[in-house]
Every structure is written in structure tokens, then in C-alpha cells.
Amino acid sequence: MGPPGAGKGTHAVLLARDLSAPHISTGDMLREAVREGRPLGLKAKEFMDRGALVPDEVVIGLVEERLRKDDAKTGFILDGFPRTVDQAESLDRCLEALKMPLDHVIYFKTTLAMVIRRLSGRRVCGQCGKTYHMTNFRPKKEGVCDACQGSLVQRPDDHEDAIENRLRVYEKQTAPLIEYYGKRKVLAEVDGDLDVDPLRVILKDLFSRKQGQPVRR
Ligand code: AP5
Ligand code: MG
């Protein structure tokens, strides 16, 4: 969890690699549906481009279907889900049915200045979705994806109006989940302003601990 630009996607990809678990990002799944022109994408795009949340029933159905796939049977990293109390409650029910308790909920706490710097510098591959940053994580060749040679573009929701709206939506609809998970003692707060490498070490350390043990920041 964390506001837009906090580093959720960046660290979810690394953690998924470190833990050999699938990375399940609702934002990536929705963007893929948009790229492929699927009905889901057509429905989601108008919400995403203005920085609003896609309706709960759409996203919940998408995640429940994904969690039932074979590769998620021994664990997974969720990124960008849940984002509302209704989504969190439906996740609880789904995980109960699957007999898979939540181990950790990681909250990337970050400053507004950092969010603006991260989002304004972010570029993504228009073909495969890989994320770069104009100063922090540059591609080998300017404007070209290292992985698939696709062109790098700015996400349609990374312009000023949409960013402002995403931050408002986050505060109103998603931030209450910090208390929701805090009460369950599964919440770990990390400093999202840290550089990627030190934060990666902290997260690996956290995942090597059992639920409820204290976290080193
Ligand atoms: P989503 O794609 O989830 O966007 P978001 O939550 O706004 O978060 P971001 O992806 O913008 O930020 P991030 O925290 O992943 O940052 P990143 O790692 O890329 O959702 C998009 C839209 O889809 C939503 O607005 C909504 O419409 C819809 N949606 C998705 N899920 C939904 C749901 N559950 N319910 C309803 N609607 C949903 O990092 C940002 C930049 O900073 C990158 O360039 C990166 O390289 C750089 N960076 C990251 N960390 C560091 C670091 N530590 N040091 C230096 N640079 C860093
Ligand atoms: Mg992301």
C-alpha cells in the first residue's frame, strides 16, 4: 500500500523475484486490458485516465480469478489491491476460502515532494509496461525499453490533473485501510523515500520473519 509513486510496483517486481512468487498488480492488469483493447480495458480506461478508481466489482472479480490460478497457490504479491474497504473485505473472504492468510501488508510511507518527483520522471514501455525513471532508472538507450525495444511513454495518468486526483482518491478511499490492517497486526510501515537497494534489503528481511515480529526500518 501507499500513495501513487511510493514505489509499490518497483518493489513488488523485486520482491516477486526474490521470493519466486507471482506479482499481481491490478494497475498492470488493467493497463494490459487497455493495450489489448479488451472490453474490460475500454470500461476501465475512462476511470484510470482521470485518476479515479475502477468500480469495485470489476477489480474484485479480476483479482479473485487471478488468485485461483495455479501459480498463486503457494503465495503471491499483491500490488495496488485492495484499495477500498469493500475490496479488503472481499479479499478477506477470498483468502479464507483459499485457506491462505495474509502474511504482511506493507505500507510505503512517503512525502508529497517525492511522489511528484517520482511520477513526473516515470516513463513506461508502451509495449511491455516495464517502468523506468528519467533520472533514477534510465534505459540503456534513450526512449527505448531495455527488455523489448518498445518506445517509452508517459503514463496517461501521470499528468498534473490526474496525479492530483489520484492523491485525493488515495487519501479518501485507500488510506483508511492503514487502520484496517493496523488492527490485524499484519501492517509494516517502511520508508518509501529510501533508495531502492536499502529498501529491498529491509523488505527481504521482513519476509524472512514470521507474522507479528518487529520490523527493522
Ligand atoms: P496503479 O498502477 O496501481 O497506480 P498507483 O497506485 O497510482 O501507483 P503507481 O503505479 O503510480 O505508483 P507505484 O507506487 O507503483 O510507483 P512506482 O514503483 O511505479 O493504478 C493505476 C490506476 O488503475 C488507478 O488510478 C485506478 O484507476 C486503477 N486501479 C488499479 N488498481 C485498482 C483497484 N484495486 N481498484 C480500483 N482501481 C484500480 O514508482 C514510481 C517511479 O519512481 C518510477 O519511475 C520508479 O522507477 C521510481 N522509483 C520507485 N521507487 C524508487 C526509489 N526507491 N528510488 C528511486 N526511484 C524510485
Ligand atoms: Mg504501480
PDB file of C-alpha atoms and ligand atoms in Angstrom:
ATOM      1  CA  MET A   1       0.000   0.000   0.000  1.00  0.00           C
ATOM      2  CA  GLY A   2       0.994   3.616  -0.430  1.00  0.00           C
ATOM      3  CA  PRO A   3       0.200   6.699  -2.491  1.00  0.00           C
ATOM      4  CA  PRO A   4       0.861   6.862  -6.238  1.00  0.00           C
ATOM      5  CA  GLY A   5       4.601   6.890  -6.903  1.00  0.00           C
ATOM      6  CA  ALA A   6       5.502   5.445  -3.494  1.00  0.00           C
ATOM      7  CA  GLY A   7       7.394   2.569  -5.131  1.00  0.00           C
ATOM      8  CA  LYS A   8       4.819  -0.222  -4.807  1.00  0.00           C
ATOM      9  CA  GLY A   9       5.306  -1.510  -8.341  1.00  0.00           C
ATOM     10  CA  THR A  10       9.101  -1.175  -8.271  1.00  0.00           C
ATOM     11  CA  HIS A  11       9.428  -3.205  -5.066  1.00  0.00           C
ATOM     12  CA  ALA A  12       6.652  -5.672  -5.881  1.00  0.00           C
ATOM     13  CA  VAL A  13       8.604  -6.699  -9.001  1.00  0.00           C
ATOM     14  CA  LEU A  14      11.818  -7.142  -6.966  1.00  0.00           C
ATOM     15  CA  LEU A  15      10.093  -8.992  -4.115  1.00  0.00           C
ATOM     16  CA  ALA A  16       8.332 -11.299  -6.548  1.00  0.00           C
ATOM     17  CA  ARG A  17      11.762 -12.131  -7.973  1.00  0.00           C
ATOM     18  CA  ASP A  18      13.343 -12.539  -4.521  1.00  0.00           C
ATOM     19  CA  LEU A  19      10.512 -14.779  -3.264  1.00  0.00           C
ATOM     20  CA  SER A  20       9.700 -16.575  -6.536  1.00  0.00           C
ATOM     21  CA  ALA A  21       6.063 -15.531  -6.222  1.00  0.00           C
ATOM     22  CA  PRO A  22       3.811 -14.030  -8.893  1.00  0.00           C
ATOM     23  CA  HIS A  23       3.433 -10.237  -8.917  1.00  0.00           C
ATOM     24  CA  ILE A  24      -0.262  -9.401  -9.183  1.00  0.00           C
ATOM     25  CA  SER A  25      -0.772  -5.723  -9.969  1.00  0.00           C
ATOM     26  CA  THR A  26      -4.316  -4.566 -10.676  1.00  0.00           C
ATOM     27  CA  GLY A  27      -2.940  -1.426 -12.361  1.00  0.00           C
ATOM     28  CA  ASP A  28      -0.796  -3.571 -14.723  1.00  0.00           C
ATOM     29  CA  MET A  29      -3.691  -5.958 -15.425  1.00  0.00           C
ATOM     30  CA  LEU A  30      -5.991  -3.073 -16.268  1.00  0.00           C
ATOM     31  CA  ARG A  31      -3.358  -1.343 -18.447  1.00  0.00           C
ATOM     32  CA  GLU A  32      -2.798  -4.606 -20.315  1.00  0.00           C
ATOM     33  CA  ALA A  33      -6.548  -4.851 -20.974  1.00  0.00           C
ATOM     34  CA  VAL A  34      -6.469  -1.267 -22.292  1.00  0.00           C
ATOM     35  CA  ARG A  35      -3.466  -2.012 -24.576  1.00  0.00           C
ATOM     36  CA  GLU A  36      -5.196  -5.097 -25.955  1.00  0.00           C
ATOM     37  CA  GLY A  37      -8.485  -3.229 -26.498  1.00  0.00           C
ATOM     38  CA  ARG A  38     -10.461  -5.746 -24.422  1.00  0.00           C
ATOM     39  CA  PRO A  39     -13.957  -4.772 -23.134  1.00  0.00           C
ATOM     40  CA  LEU A  40     -12.521  -4.605 -19.591  1.00  0.00           C
ATOM     41  CA  GLY A  41      -9.885  -2.135 -20.800  1.00  0.00           C
ATOM     42  CA  LEU A  42     -12.424   0.028 -22.609  1.00  0.00           C
ATOM     43  CA  LYS A  43     -14.510   0.190 -19.440  1.00  0.00           C
ATOM     44  CA  ALA A  44     -11.523   0.869 -17.143  1.00  0.00           C
ATOM     45  CA  LYS A  45      -9.714   3.466 -19.274  1.00  0.00           C
ATOM     46  CA  GLU A  46     -12.030   6.398 -18.602  1.00  0.00           C
ATOM     47  CA  PHE A  47     -11.626   5.908 -14.828  1.00  0.00           C
ATOM     48  CA  MET A  48      -7.861   5.373 -14.996  1.00  0.00           C
ATOM     49  CA  ASP A  49      -7.060   8.353 -17.229  1.00  0.00           C
ATOM     50  CA  ARG A  50      -8.664  10.780 -14.791  1.00  0.00           C
ATOM     51  CA  GLY A  51      -7.147   9.085 -11.759  1.00  0.00           C
ATOM     52  CA  ALA A  52     -10.395   7.641 -10.381  1.00  0.00           C
ATOM     53  CA  LEU A  53     -10.787   4.103  -9.091  1.00  0.00           C
ATOM     54  CA  VAL A  54     -12.230   1.478 -11.406  1.00  0.00           C
ATOM     55  CA  PRO A  55     -15.507   0.180  -9.850  1.00  0.00           C
ATOM     56  CA  ASP A  56     -15.002  -2.347  -7.053  1.00  0.00           C
ATOM     57  CA  GLU A  57     -16.988  -5.162  -8.686  1.00  0.00           C
ATOM     58  CA  VAL A  58     -14.763  -5.048 -11.787  1.00  0.00           C
ATOM     59  CA  VAL A  59     -11.474  -5.159  -9.884  1.00  0.00           C
ATOM     60  CA  ILE A  60     -12.623  -7.676  -7.280  1.00  0.00           C
ATOM     61  CA  GLY A  61     -13.706 -10.129  -9.990  1.00  0.00           C
ATOM     62  CA  LEU A  62     -10.370  -9.684 -11.761  1.00  0.00           C
ATOM     63  CA  VAL A  63      -8.316 -10.408  -8.632  1.00  0.00           C
ATOM     64  CA  GLU A  64     -10.419 -13.359  -7.479  1.00  0.00           C
ATOM     65  CA  GLU A  65      -9.992 -15.001 -10.875  1.00  0.00           C
ATOM     66  CA  ARG A  66      -6.233 -14.361 -10.803  1.00  0.00           C
ATOM     67  CA  LEU A  67      -5.754 -15.721  -7.255  1.00  0.00           C
ATOM     68  CA  ARG A  68      -7.321 -19.014  -8.286  1.00  0.00           C
ATOM     69  CA  LYS A  69      -4.654 -19.678 -10.927  1.00  0.00           C
ATOM     70  CA  ASP A  70      -2.114 -22.422 -10.274  1.00  0.00           C
ATOM     71  CA  ASP A  71       0.938 -20.167  -9.930  1.00  0.00           C
ATOM     72  CA  ALA A  72      -0.689 -18.335  -6.971  1.00  0.00           C
ATOM     73  CA  LYS A  73      -1.272 -21.487  -4.927  1.00  0.00           C
ATOM     74  CA  THR A  74       1.887 -21.114  -2.840  1.00  0.00           C
ATOM     75  CA  GLY A  75       1.749 -17.340  -2.435  1.00  0.00           C
ATOM     76  CA  PHE A  76       1.682 -14.039  -4.310  1.00  0.00           C
ATOM     77  CA  ILE A  77       2.491 -10.357  -4.038  1.00  0.00           C
ATOM     78  CA  LEU A  78      -0.483  -8.045  -4.476  1.00  0.00           C
ATOM     79  CA  ASP A  79       0.281  -4.537  -5.749  1.00  0.00           C
ATOM     80  CA  GLY A  80      -2.401  -1.834  -5.801  1.00  0.00           C
ATOM     81  CA  PHE A  81      -5.109  -4.078  -4.363  1.00  0.00           C
ATOM     82  CA  PRO A  82      -7.069  -3.738  -2.125  1.00  0.00           C
ATOM     83  CA  ARG A  83      -7.751  -0.014  -2.392  1.00  0.00           C
ATOM     84  CA  THR A  84     -11.139   0.333  -0.691  1.00  0.00           C
ATOM     85  CA  VAL A  85     -12.673  -1.212   2.416  1.00  0.00           C
ATOM     86  CA  ASP A  86     -15.060  -3.219   0.184  1.00  0.00           C
ATOM     87  CA  GLN A  87     -12.077  -4.619  -1.733  1.00  0.00           C
ATOM     88  CA  ALA A  88     -10.301  -5.506   1.529  1.00  0.00           C
ATOM     89  CA  GLU A  89     -13.372  -7.311   2.861  1.00  0.00           C
ATOM     90  CA  SER A  90     -13.787  -9.260  -0.364  1.00  0.00           C
ATOM     91  CA  LEU A  91     -10.089 -10.188  -0.256  1.00  0.00           C
ATOM     92  CA  ASP A  92     -10.587 -11.476   3.295  1.00  0.00           C
ATOM     93  CA  ARG A  93     -13.424 -13.705   2.121  1.00  0.00           C
ATOM     94  CA  CYS A  94     -11.498 -14.930  -0.893  1.00  0.00           C
ATOM     95  CA  LEU A  95      -8.357 -15.747   1.135  1.00  0.00           C
ATOM     96  CA  GLU A  96     -10.434 -17.526   3.738  1.00  0.00           C
ATOM     97  CA  ALA A  97     -11.972 -19.691   1.012  1.00  0.00           C
ATOM     98  CA  LEU A  98      -8.486 -20.395  -0.358  1.00  0.00           C
ATOM     99  CA  LYS A  99      -7.156 -21.019   3.187  1.00  0.00           C
ATOM    100  CA  MET A 100      -4.327 -18.539   2.613  1.00  0.00           C
ATOM    101  CA  PRO A 101      -3.871 -15.939   5.370  1.00  0.00           C
ATOM    102  CA  LEU A 102      -2.248 -12.575   4.625  1.00  0.00           C
ATOM    103  CA  ASP A 103       1.358 -12.586   5.888  1.00  0.00           C
ATOM    104  CA  HIS A 104       2.224  -8.913   5.528  1.00  0.00           C
ATOM    105  CA  VAL A 105       0.710  -5.655   4.386  1.00  0.00           C
ATOM    106  CA  ILE A 106       3.471  -3.214   3.543  1.00  0.00           C
ATOM    107  CA  TYR A 107       2.769   0.479   3.745  1.00  0.00           C
ATOM    108  CA  PHE A 108       5.220   2.643   1.791  1.00  0.00           C
ATOM    109  CA  LYS A 109       5.139   5.927   3.668  1.00  0.00           C
ATOM    110  CA  THR A 110       6.429   8.762   1.521  1.00  0.00           C
ATOM    111  CA  THR A 111       6.447  12.550   1.153  1.00  0.00           C
ATOM    112  CA  LEU A 112       4.463  14.562  -1.380  1.00  0.00           C
ATOM    113  CA  ALA A 113       7.652  16.073  -2.848  1.00  0.00           C
ATOM    114  CA  MET A 114       8.999  12.565  -3.508  1.00  0.00           C
ATOM    115  CA  VAL A 115       5.732  11.425  -5.099  1.00  0.00           C
ATOM    116  CA  ILE A 116       5.790  14.377  -7.521  1.00  0.00           C
ATOM    117  CA  ARG A 117       9.470  13.766  -8.407  1.00  0.00           C
ATOM    118  CA  ARG A 118       8.887  10.040  -8.979  1.00  0.00           C
ATOM    119  CA  LEU A 119       5.734  10.402 -11.070  1.00  0.00           C
ATOM    120  CA  SER A 120       6.919  13.291 -13.207  1.00  0.00           C
ATOM    121  CA  GLY A 121      10.112  11.381 -14.090  1.00  0.00           C
ATOM    122  CA  ARG A 122       8.473   7.994 -14.648  1.00  0.00           C
ATOM    123  CA  ARG A 123       8.411   6.520 -18.140  1.00  0.00           C
ATOM    124  CA  VAL A 124       6.912   3.152 -19.057  1.00  0.00           C
ATOM    125  CA  CYS A 125       7.298   0.898 -22.056  1.00  0.00           C
ATOM    126  CA  GLY A 126       4.232   1.269 -24.286  1.00  0.00           C
ATOM    127  CA  GLN A 127       4.675  -2.353 -25.354  1.00  0.00           C
ATOM    128  CA  CYS A 128       5.519  -4.435 -22.243  1.00  0.00           C
ATOM    129  CA  GLY A 129       4.787  -1.960 -19.416  1.00  0.00           C
ATOM    130  CA  LYS A 130       8.290  -2.039 -17.817  1.00  0.00           C
ATOM    131  CA  THR A 131       8.924   1.033 -15.638  1.00  0.00           C
ATOM    132  CA  TYR A 132      11.859   3.473 -15.860  1.00  0.00           C
ATOM    133  CA  HIS A 133      12.697   6.853 -14.381  1.00  0.00           C
ATOM    134  CA  MET A 134      14.350   9.696 -16.282  1.00  0.00           C
ATOM    135  CA  THR A 135      16.960  10.249 -13.576  1.00  0.00           C
ATOM    136  CA  ASN A 136      16.791   7.234 -11.220  1.00  0.00           C
ATOM    137  CA  PHE A 137      16.422   4.308 -13.633  1.00  0.00           C
ATOM    138  CA  ARG A 138      17.384   5.256 -17.149  1.00  0.00           C
ATOM    139  CA  PRO A 139      17.150   2.808 -20.040  1.00  0.00           C
ATOM    140  CA  LYS A 140      20.400   1.906 -21.812  1.00  0.00           C
ATOM    141  CA  LYS A 141      19.197   3.711 -24.923  1.00  0.00           C
ATOM    142  CA  GLU A 142      17.211   6.942 -24.526  1.00  0.00           C
ATOM    143  CA  GLY A 143      13.463   6.395 -25.004  1.00  0.00           C
ATOM    144  CA  VAL A 144      13.801   2.648 -25.737  1.00  0.00           C
ATOM    145  CA  CYS A 145      12.855  -0.285 -23.458  1.00  0.00           C
ATOM    146  CA  ASP A 146      15.840  -2.480 -22.494  1.00  0.00           C
ATOM    147  CA  ALA A 147      13.613  -5.567 -22.349  1.00  0.00           C
ATOM    148  CA  CYS A 148      11.604  -5.431 -25.596  1.00  0.00           C
ATOM    149  CA  GLN A 149      12.875  -2.369 -27.548  1.00  0.00           C
ATOM    150  CA  GLY A 150       9.400  -0.769 -27.306  1.00  0.00           C
ATOM    151  CA  SER A 151       9.097   3.031 -27.055  1.00  0.00           C
ATOM    152  CA  LEU A 152       8.982   4.638 -23.619  1.00  0.00           C
ATOM    153  CA  VAL A 153       5.986   6.856 -22.928  1.00  0.00           C
ATOM    154  CA  GLN A 154       4.480   8.777 -20.020  1.00  0.00           C
ATOM    155  CA  ARG A 155       1.509   7.061 -18.364  1.00  0.00           C
ATOM    156  CA  PRO A 156      -1.723   8.902 -19.272  1.00  0.00           C
ATOM    157  CA  ASP A 157      -2.469   9.312 -15.539  1.00  0.00           C
ATOM    158  CA  ASP A 158       0.947  10.857 -14.787  1.00  0.00           C
ATOM    159  CA  HIS A 159      -0.072  14.382 -15.811  1.00  0.00           C
ATOM    160  CA  GLU A 160      -0.775  17.038 -13.186  1.00  0.00           C
ATOM    161  CA  ASP A 161      -4.614  16.894 -13.028  1.00  0.00           C
ATOM    162  CA  ALA A 162      -4.753  13.107 -12.801  1.00  0.00           C
ATOM    163  CA  ILE A 163      -1.951  12.994 -10.194  1.00  0.00           C
ATOM    164  CA  GLU A 164      -3.848  15.474  -8.005  1.00  0.00           C
ATOM    165  CA  ASN A 165      -6.989  13.382  -8.325  1.00  0.00           C
ATOM    166  CA  ARG A 166      -5.144  10.117  -7.585  1.00  0.00           C
ATOM    167  CA  LEU A 167      -3.735  11.648  -4.405  1.00  0.00           C
ATOM    168  CA  ARG A 168      -7.212  12.820  -3.341  1.00  0.00           C
ATOM    169  CA  VAL A 169      -8.705   9.403  -4.093  1.00  0.00           C
ATOM    170  CA  TYR A 170      -5.873   7.712  -2.184  1.00  0.00           C
ATOM    171  CA  GLU A 171      -6.440   9.834   0.940  1.00  0.00           C
ATOM    172  CA  LYS A 172     -10.204   9.366   0.890  1.00  0.00           C
ATOM    173  CA  GLN A 173     -10.651   5.750  -0.192  1.00  0.00           C
ATOM    174  CA  THR A 174      -7.390   3.882   0.380  1.00  0.00           C
ATOM    175  CA  ALA A 175      -5.665   5.486   3.391  1.00  0.00           C
ATOM    176  CA  PRO A 176      -8.394   4.120   5.768  1.00  0.00           C
ATOM    177  CA  LEU A 177      -7.020   0.635   5.046  1.00  0.00           C
ATOM    178  CA  ILE A 178      -3.908   1.503   7.065  1.00  0.00           C
ATOM    179  CA  GLU A 179      -6.064   1.395  10.181  1.00  0.00           C
ATOM    180  CA  TYR A 180      -7.956  -1.654   8.874  1.00  0.00           C
ATOM    181  CA  TYR A 181      -4.746  -3.689   8.599  1.00  0.00           C
ATOM    182  CA  GLY A 182      -3.051  -1.995  11.567  1.00  0.00           C
ATOM    183  CA  LYS A 183      -5.658  -3.570  13.846  1.00  0.00           C
ATOM    184  CA  ARG A 184      -4.793  -7.019  12.476  1.00  0.00           C
ATOM    185  CA  LYS A 185      -1.083  -6.670  13.302  1.00  0.00           C
ATOM    186  CA  VAL A 186      -0.049  -7.515   9.752  1.00  0.00           C
ATOM    187  CA  LEU A 187       0.920  -3.956   8.806  1.00  0.00           C
ATOM    188  CA  ALA A 188       4.578  -2.995   8.378  1.00  0.00           C
ATOM    189  CA  GLU A 189       5.430   0.621   7.646  1.00  0.00           C
ATOM    190  CA  VAL A 190       8.585   1.265   5.599  1.00  0.00           C
ATOM    191  CA  ASP A 191      10.229   4.480   4.450  1.00  0.00           C
ATOM    192  CA  GLY A 192       9.242   4.749   0.776  1.00  0.00           C
ATOM    193  CA  ASP A 193      11.646   7.676   0.304  1.00  0.00           C
ATOM    194  CA  LEU A 194      14.664   5.378   0.695  1.00  0.00           C
ATOM    195  CA  ASP A 195      16.675   4.356  -2.350  1.00  0.00           C
ATOM    196  CA  VAL A 196      15.667   1.075  -3.931  1.00  0.00           C
ATOM    197  CA  ASP A 197      18.601  -1.093  -2.730  1.00  0.00           C
ATOM    198  CA  PRO A 198      18.387  -0.394   1.039  1.00  0.00           C
ATOM    199  CA  LEU A 199      14.612  -0.748   0.951  1.00  0.00           C
ATOM    200  CA  ARG A 200      14.907  -4.036  -0.937  1.00  0.00           C
ATOM    201  CA  VAL A 201      17.098  -5.386   1.897  1.00  0.00           C
ATOM    202  CA  ILE A 202      14.563  -4.257   4.537  1.00  0.00           C
ATOM    203  CA  LEU A 203      11.714  -5.945   2.659  1.00  0.00           C
ATOM    204  CA  LYS A 204      13.619  -9.198   2.194  1.00  0.00           C
ATOM    205  CA  ASP A 205      14.365  -9.174   5.913  1.00  0.00           C
ATOM    206  CA  LEU A 206      10.698  -8.575   6.716  1.00  0.00           C
ATOM    207  CA  PHE A 207       9.593 -11.523   4.597  1.00  0.00           C
ATOM    208  CA  SER A 208      12.057 -13.816   6.311  1.00  0.00           C
ATOM    209  CA  ARG A 209      10.276 -13.127   9.641  1.00  0.00           C
ATOM    210  CA  LYS A 210       7.122 -14.615  10.974  1.00  0.00           C
ATOM    211  CA  GLN A 211       3.956 -12.535  11.188  1.00  0.00           C
ATOM    212  CA  GLY A 212       3.827 -10.202  14.208  1.00  0.00           C
ATOM    213  CA  GLN A 213       7.598  -9.923  14.756  1.00  0.00           C
ATOM    214  CA  PRO A 214       9.014  -6.381  14.902  1.00  0.00           C
ATOM    215  CA  VAL A 215      10.347  -4.775  11.721  1.00  0.00           C
ATOM    216  CA  ARG A 216      13.748  -3.141  11.402  1.00  0.00           C
ATOM    217  CA  ARG A 217      13.421   0.138   9.477  1.00  0.00           C
TER     218      ARG A 217
HETATM  219  P1  AP5 B   1      -1.682   1.760 -10.241  1.00  0.00           P
HETATM  220  O1  AP5 B   1      -0.995   1.346 -11.470  1.00  0.00           O
HETATM  221  O2  AP5 B   1      -1.740   0.835  -9.094  1.00  0.00           O
HETATM  222  O3  AP5 B   1      -1.141   3.191  -9.824  1.00  0.00           O
HETATM  223  P2  AP5 B   1      -0.870   3.930  -8.402  1.00  0.00           P
HETATM  224  O4  AP5 B   1      -1.407   3.296  -7.188  1.00  0.00           O
HETATM  225  O5  AP5 B   1      -1.312   5.329  -8.649  1.00  0.00           O
HETATM  226  O6  AP5 B   1       0.580   3.766  -8.180  1.00  0.00           O
HETATM  227  P3  AP5 B   1       1.735   3.961  -9.202  1.00  0.00           P
HETATM  228  O7  AP5 B   1       1.832   2.770 -10.078  1.00  0.00           O
HETATM  229  O8  AP5 B   1       1.594   5.304  -9.865  1.00  0.00           O
HETATM  230  O9  AP5 B   1       2.956   4.098  -8.211  1.00  0.00           O
HETATM  231  P4  AP5 B   1       3.904   2.992  -7.580  1.00  0.00           P
HETATM  232  O10 AP5 B   1       3.781   3.104  -6.100  1.00  0.00           O
HETATM  233  O11 AP5 B   1       3.697   1.651  -8.189  1.00  0.00           O
HETATM  234  O12 AP5 B   1       5.296   3.608  -8.001  1.00  0.00           O
HETATM  235  P5  AP5 B   1       6.445   3.028  -8.964  1.00  0.00           P
HETATM  236  O13 AP5 B   1       7.065   1.841  -8.322  1.00  0.00           O
HETATM  237  O14 AP5 B   1       5.976   2.901 -10.372  1.00  0.00           O
HETATM  238  O15 AP5 B   1      -3.189   2.124 -10.625  1.00  0.00           O
HETATM  239  C1  AP5 B   1      -3.469   2.933 -11.742  1.00  0.00           C
HETATM  240  C2  AP5 B   1      -4.975   3.106 -11.883  1.00  0.00           C
HETATM  241  O16 AP5 B   1      -5.596   1.821 -12.116  1.00  0.00           O
HETATM  242  C3  AP5 B   1      -5.697   3.657 -10.651  1.00  0.00           C
HETATM  243  O17 AP5 B   1      -5.667   5.076 -10.605  1.00  0.00           O
HETATM  244  C4  AP5 B   1      -7.118   3.117 -10.890  1.00  0.00           C
HETATM  245  O18 AP5 B   1      -7.803   3.844 -11.873  1.00  0.00           O
HETATM  246  C5  AP5 B   1      -6.851   1.727 -11.444  1.00  0.00           C
HETATM  247  N1  AP5 B   1      -6.738   0.715 -10.363  1.00  0.00           N
HETATM  248  C6  AP5 B   1      -5.638  -0.040 -10.061  1.00  0.00           C
HETATM  249  N2  AP5 B   1      -5.892  -0.841  -9.012  1.00  0.00           N
HETATM  250  C7  AP5 B   1      -7.173  -0.587  -8.653  1.00  0.00           C
HETATM  251  C8  AP5 B   1      -8.005  -1.076  -7.616  1.00  0.00           C
HETATM  252  N3  AP5 B   1      -7.558  -2.001  -6.735  1.00  0.00           N
HETATM  253  N4  AP5 B   1      -9.260  -0.590  -7.509  1.00  0.00           N
HETATM  254  C9  AP5 B   1      -9.735   0.325  -8.378  1.00  0.00           C
HETATM  255  N5  AP5 B   1      -8.996   0.848  -9.382  1.00  0.00           N
HETATM  256  C10 AP5 B   1      -7.730   0.394  -9.512  1.00  0.00           C
HETATM  257  O19 AP5 B   1       7.497   4.233  -8.853  1.00  0.00           O
HETATM  258  C11 AP5 B   1       7.255   5.489  -9.449  1.00  0.00           C
HETATM  259  C12 AP5 B   1       8.546   5.996 -10.137  1.00  0.00           C
HETATM  260  O20 AP5 B   1       9.562   6.202  -9.160  1.00  0.00           O
HETATM  261  C13 AP5 B   1       9.152   5.009 -11.145  1.00  0.00           C
HETATM  262  O21 AP5 B   1       9.658   5.739 -12.230  1.00  0.00           O
HETATM  263  C14 AP5 B   1      10.267   4.303 -10.370  1.00  0.00           C
HETATM  264  O22 AP5 B   1      11.308   3.926 -11.250  1.00  0.00           O
HETATM  265  C15 AP5 B   1      10.703   5.369  -9.382  1.00  0.00           C
HETATM  266  N6  AP5 B   1      11.056   4.822  -8.078  1.00  0.00           N
HETATM  267  C16 AP5 B   1      10.304   3.994  -7.326  1.00  0.00           C
HETATM  268  N7  AP5 B   1      10.892   3.728  -6.148  1.00  0.00           N
HETATM  269  C17 AP5 B   1      12.059   4.410  -6.157  1.00  0.00           C
HETATM  270  C18 AP5 B   1      13.110   4.555  -5.205  1.00  0.00           C
HETATM  271  N8  AP5 B   1      13.068   3.939  -4.031  1.00  0.00           N
HETATM  272  N9  AP5 B   1      14.150   5.332  -5.523  1.00  0.00           N
HETATM  273  C19 AP5 B   1      14.193   5.986  -6.712  1.00  0.00           C
HETATM  274  N10 AP5 B   1      13.215   5.913  -7.642  1.00  0.00           N
HETATM  275  C20 AP5 B   1      12.161   5.126  -7.378  1.00  0.00           C
HETATM  276 MG    MG B   2       2.485   0.877  -9.712  1.00  0.00          MG
END
